[in-house]
C-alpha positions as a Python dict, from the first residue, in 0.01 Angstrom:
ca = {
    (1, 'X'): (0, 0, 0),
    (2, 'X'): (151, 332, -90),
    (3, 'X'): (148, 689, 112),
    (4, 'X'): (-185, 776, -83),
    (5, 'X'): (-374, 466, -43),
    (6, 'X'): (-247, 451, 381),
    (7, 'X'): (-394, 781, 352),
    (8, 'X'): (-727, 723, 229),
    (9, 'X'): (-773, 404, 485),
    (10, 'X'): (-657, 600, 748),
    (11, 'X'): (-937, 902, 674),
    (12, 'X'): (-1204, 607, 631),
    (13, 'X'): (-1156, 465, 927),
    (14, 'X'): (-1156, 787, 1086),
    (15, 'X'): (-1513, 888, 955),
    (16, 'X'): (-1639, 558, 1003),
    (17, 'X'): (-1519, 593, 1402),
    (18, 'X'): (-1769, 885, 1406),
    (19, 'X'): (-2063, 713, 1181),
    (20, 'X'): (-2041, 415, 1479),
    (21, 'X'): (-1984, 637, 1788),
    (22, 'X'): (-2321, 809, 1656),
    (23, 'X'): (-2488, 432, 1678),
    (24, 'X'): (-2364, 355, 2029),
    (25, 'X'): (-2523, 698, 2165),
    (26, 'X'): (-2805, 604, 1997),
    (27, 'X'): (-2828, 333, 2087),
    (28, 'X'): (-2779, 431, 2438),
    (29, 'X'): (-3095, 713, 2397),
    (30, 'X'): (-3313, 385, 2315),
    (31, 'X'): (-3206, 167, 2614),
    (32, 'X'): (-3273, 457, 2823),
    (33, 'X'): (-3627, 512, 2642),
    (34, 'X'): (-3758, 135, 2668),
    (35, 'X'): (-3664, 183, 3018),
    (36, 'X'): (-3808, 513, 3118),
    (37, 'X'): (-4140, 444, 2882),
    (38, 'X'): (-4176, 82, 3141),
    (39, 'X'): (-4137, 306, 3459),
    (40, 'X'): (-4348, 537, 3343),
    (41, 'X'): (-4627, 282, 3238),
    (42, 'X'): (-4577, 105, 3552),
    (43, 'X'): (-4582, 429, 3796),
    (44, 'X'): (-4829, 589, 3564),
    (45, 'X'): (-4592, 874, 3557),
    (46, 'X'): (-4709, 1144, 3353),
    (47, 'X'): (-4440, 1390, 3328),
    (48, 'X'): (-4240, 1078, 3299),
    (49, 'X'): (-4412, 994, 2974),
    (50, 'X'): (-4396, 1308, 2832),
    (51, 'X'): (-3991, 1318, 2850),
    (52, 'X'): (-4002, 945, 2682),
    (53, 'X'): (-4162, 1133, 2432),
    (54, 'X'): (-3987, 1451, 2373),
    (55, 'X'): (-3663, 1275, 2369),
    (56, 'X'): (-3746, 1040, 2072),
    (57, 'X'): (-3682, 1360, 1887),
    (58, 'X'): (-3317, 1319, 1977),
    (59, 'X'): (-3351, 958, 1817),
    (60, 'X'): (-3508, 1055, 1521),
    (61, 'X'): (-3202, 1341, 1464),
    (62, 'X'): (-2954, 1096, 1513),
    (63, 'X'): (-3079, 898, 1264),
    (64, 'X'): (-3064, 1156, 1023),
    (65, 'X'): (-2721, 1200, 1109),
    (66, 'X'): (-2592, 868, 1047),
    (67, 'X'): (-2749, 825, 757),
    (68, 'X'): (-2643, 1133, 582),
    (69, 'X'): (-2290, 1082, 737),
    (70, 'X'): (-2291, 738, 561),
    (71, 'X'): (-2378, 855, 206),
    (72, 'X'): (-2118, 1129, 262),
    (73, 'X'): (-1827, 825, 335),
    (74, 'X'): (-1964, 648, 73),
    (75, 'X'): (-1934, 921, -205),
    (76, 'X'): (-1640, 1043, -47),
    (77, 'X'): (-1444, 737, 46),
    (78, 'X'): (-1546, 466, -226),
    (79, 'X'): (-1483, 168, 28),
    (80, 'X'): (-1399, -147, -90),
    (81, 'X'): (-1713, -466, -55),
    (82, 'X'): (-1597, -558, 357),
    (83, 'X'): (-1644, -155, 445),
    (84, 'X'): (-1924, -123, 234),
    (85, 'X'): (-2107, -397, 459),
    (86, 'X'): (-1962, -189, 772),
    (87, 'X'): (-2132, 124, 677),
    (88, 'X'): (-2505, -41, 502),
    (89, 'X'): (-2442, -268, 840),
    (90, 'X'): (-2459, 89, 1041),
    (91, 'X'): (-2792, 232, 865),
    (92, 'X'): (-2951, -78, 900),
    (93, 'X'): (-2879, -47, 1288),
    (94, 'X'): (-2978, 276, 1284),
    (95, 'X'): (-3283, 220, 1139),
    (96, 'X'): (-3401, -69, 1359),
    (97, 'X'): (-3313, 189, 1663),
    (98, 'X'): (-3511, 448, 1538),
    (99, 'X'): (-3819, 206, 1543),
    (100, 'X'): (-3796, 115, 1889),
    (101, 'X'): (-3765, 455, 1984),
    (102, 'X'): (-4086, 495, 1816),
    (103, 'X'): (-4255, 236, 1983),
    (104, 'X'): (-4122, 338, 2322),
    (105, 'X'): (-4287, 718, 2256),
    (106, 'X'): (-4580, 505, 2131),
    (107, 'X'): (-4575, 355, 2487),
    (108, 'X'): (-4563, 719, 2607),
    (109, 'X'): (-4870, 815, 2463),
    (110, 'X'): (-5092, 499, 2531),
    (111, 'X'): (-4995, 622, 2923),
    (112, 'X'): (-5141, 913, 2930),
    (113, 'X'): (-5472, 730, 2862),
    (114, 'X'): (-5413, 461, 3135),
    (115, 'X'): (-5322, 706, 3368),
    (116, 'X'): (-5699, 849, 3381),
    (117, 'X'): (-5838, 481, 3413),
    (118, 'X'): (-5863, 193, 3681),
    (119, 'X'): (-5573, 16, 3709),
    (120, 'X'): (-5552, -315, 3566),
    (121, 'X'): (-5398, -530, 3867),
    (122, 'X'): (-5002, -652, 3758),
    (123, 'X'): (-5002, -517, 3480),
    (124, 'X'): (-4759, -253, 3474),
    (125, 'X'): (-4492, -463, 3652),
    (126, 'X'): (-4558, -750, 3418),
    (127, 'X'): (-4508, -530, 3155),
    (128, 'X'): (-4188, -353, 3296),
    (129, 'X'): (-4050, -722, 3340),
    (130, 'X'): (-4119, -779, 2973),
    (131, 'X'): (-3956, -437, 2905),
    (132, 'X'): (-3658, -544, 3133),
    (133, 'X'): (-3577, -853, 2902),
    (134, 'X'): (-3618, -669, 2596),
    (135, 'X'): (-3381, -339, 2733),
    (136, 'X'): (-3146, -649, 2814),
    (137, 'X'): (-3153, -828, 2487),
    (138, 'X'): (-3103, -452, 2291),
    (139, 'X'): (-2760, -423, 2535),
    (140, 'X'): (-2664, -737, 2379),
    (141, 'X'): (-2734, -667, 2052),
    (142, 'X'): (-2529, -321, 2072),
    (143, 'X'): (-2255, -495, 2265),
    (144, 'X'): (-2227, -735, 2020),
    (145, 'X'): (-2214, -466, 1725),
    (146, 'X'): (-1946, -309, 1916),
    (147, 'X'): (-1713, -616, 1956),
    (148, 'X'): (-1810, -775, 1646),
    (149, 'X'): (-1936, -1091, 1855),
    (150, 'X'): (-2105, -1315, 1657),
    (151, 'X'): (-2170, -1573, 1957),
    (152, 'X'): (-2358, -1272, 2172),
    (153, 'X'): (-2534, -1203, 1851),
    (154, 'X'): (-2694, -1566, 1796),
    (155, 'X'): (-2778, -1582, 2155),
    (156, 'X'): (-2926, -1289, 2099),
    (157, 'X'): (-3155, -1426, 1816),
    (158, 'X'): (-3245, -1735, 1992),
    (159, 'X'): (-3356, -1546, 2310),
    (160, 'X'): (-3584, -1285, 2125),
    (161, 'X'): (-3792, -1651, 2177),
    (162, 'X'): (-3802, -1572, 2572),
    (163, 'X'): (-4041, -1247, 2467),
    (164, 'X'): (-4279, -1409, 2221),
    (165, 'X'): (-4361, -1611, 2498),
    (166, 'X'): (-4393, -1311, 2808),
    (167, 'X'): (-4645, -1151, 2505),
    (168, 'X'): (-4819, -1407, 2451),
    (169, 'X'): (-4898, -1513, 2829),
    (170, 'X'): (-4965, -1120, 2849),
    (171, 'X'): (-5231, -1143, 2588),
    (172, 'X'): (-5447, -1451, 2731),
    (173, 'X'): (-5435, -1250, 3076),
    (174, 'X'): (-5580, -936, 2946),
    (175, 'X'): (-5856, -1141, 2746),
    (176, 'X'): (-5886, -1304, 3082),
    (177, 'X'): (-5959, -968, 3255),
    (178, 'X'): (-6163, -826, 2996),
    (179, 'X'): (-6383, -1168, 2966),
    (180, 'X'): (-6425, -1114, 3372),
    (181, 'X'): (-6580, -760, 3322),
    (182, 'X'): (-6648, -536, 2981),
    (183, 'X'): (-6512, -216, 3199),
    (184, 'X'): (-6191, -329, 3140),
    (185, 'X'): (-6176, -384, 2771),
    (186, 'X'): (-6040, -14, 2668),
    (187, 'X'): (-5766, -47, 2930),
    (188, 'X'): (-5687, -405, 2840),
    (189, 'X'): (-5723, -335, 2500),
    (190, 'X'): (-5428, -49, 2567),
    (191, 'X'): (-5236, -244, 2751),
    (192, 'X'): (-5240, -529, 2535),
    (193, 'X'): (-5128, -305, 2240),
    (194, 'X'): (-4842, -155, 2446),
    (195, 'X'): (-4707, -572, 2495),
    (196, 'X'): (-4687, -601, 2150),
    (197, 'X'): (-4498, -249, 2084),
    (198, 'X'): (-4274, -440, 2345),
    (199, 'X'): (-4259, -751, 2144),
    (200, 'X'): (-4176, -549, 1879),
    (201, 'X'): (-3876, -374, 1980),
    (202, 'X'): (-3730, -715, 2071),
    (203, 'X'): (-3815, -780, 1707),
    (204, 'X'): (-3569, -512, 1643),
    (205, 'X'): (-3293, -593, 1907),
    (206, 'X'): (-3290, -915, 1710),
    (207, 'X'): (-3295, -779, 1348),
    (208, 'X'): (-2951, -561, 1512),
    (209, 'X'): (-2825, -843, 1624),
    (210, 'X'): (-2925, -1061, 1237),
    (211, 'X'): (-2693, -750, 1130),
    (212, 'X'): (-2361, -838, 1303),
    (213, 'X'): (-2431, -1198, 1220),
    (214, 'X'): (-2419, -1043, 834),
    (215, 'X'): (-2143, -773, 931),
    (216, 'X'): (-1882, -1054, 1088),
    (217, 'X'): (-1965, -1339, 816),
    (218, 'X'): (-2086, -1210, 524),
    (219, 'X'): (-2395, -1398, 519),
    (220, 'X'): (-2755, -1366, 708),
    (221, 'X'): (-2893, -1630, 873),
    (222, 'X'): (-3070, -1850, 637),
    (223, 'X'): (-3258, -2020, 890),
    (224, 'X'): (-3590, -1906, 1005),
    (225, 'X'): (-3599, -1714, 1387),
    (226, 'X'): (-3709, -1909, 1699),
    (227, 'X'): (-4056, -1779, 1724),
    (228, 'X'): (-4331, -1857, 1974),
    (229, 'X'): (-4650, -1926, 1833),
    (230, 'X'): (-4863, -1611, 1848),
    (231, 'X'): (-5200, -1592, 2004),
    (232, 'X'): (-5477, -1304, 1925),
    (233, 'X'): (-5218, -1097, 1656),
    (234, 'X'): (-5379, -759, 1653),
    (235, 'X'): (-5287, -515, 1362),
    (236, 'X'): (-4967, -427, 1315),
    (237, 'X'): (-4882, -162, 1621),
    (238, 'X'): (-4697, 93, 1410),
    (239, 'X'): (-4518, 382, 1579),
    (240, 'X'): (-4763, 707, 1593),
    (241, 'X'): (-4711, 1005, 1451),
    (242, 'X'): (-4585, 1255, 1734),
}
């Protein structure tokens, strides 16, 4: 490799550095949202909500930011096919991150409604359990993006499994409650809709972690996910406009 070509590897590497230090504090902003939307569900904390839901802003900037700092390397820098998958590996993240910040201000939103109803007994802590597993499995994902560990990243994959089956038991309880008395069929129906945002974002901790699986080998897994059977599949829960 000659001066010129040390050089432009060297000024690569440097901008990619910045692309993935954007990732990891974004992905940090979306551990701390799943969290914080759980509490607030759980305490039916307002005020707490309404921070979940002004900070998904930050998200959503960030986002911007790494993907226009992408195209930028990529015009600029012309990488060869292995930094290529680096940098479509980092808007890929990105994207998935930006989702379950979405669904965690979606979470935000549904508790400003539960706040002004009865309680639905367990709920909230069985949901901030199911919240707990998810924040844990999104760590993983992002720690295994950052040391380019394949082994975290399949465990990763097969424990998304662990969440299908939390939703599911979440679902029969609320049709459970809701069977025992009609006044709690808007609140279930809620609540029921904020497991499956959950569900969700575990989808997405397991799509980042499909991504280092690509990024270290080259390949995606061509075998289907572990996936509990689902019971009572609402509509798709999108993310809500703000």
């Amino acid at each position: 490799m000659n001066t010129t070509d040390r050089h432009i590897a060297s000024a690569f590497d440097r901008d990619l550095e910045t692309v993935q230090a954007l990732v990891v504090k974004m992905g940090g902003l979306v551990e701390s949202a799943i969290s914080e939307a759980a509490a607030a569900l759980e305490a039916r904390d307002e005020e707490l909500a309404e921070e979940v839901r002004r900070r998904d802003k930050a998200i959503d900037q960030l986002e911007l930011q790494i993907n226009e700092e992408a195209a930028r390397l990529i015009a600029r820098r012309a990488p060869n096919a292995t930094d290529l998958r680096v940098v479509l590996t980092v808007i890929k993240i990105s994207a998935s991150l930006e989702r379950v910040g979405d669904y965690a201000k979606n979470i935000a939103k549904r508790t400003h409604v539960l706040a002004h109803m009865p309680p639905i007994d367990g709920a909230g802590m069985a949901l901030r359990r199911m919240s707990q597993t998810v924040e844990k499995l999104m760590k993983d994902a992002l720690d295994s993006y950052v040391h380019r560990d394949a082994a975290l990243a399949a465990d990763v994959r097969a424990r998304d499994l662990e969440v299908d089956q939390m939703y599911n038991a979440l679902f029969r309880e609320f049709l459970t409650y809701m069977m025992e008395d009609p006044r709690n069929i808007t609140a279930c129906m809620h609540l029921h809709f904020i497991a499956k945002n959950i569900e969700r974002m575990g989808d997405h901790a397991t799509s980042i972690a499909e991504q280092v699986l690509y990024l270290v080998s080259g390949e995606l897994p061509d075998d289907p996910r572990p996936k509990s059977e689902s019971v009572g599949r609402p509509p798709e829960p999108g993310p809500t406009a703000s």
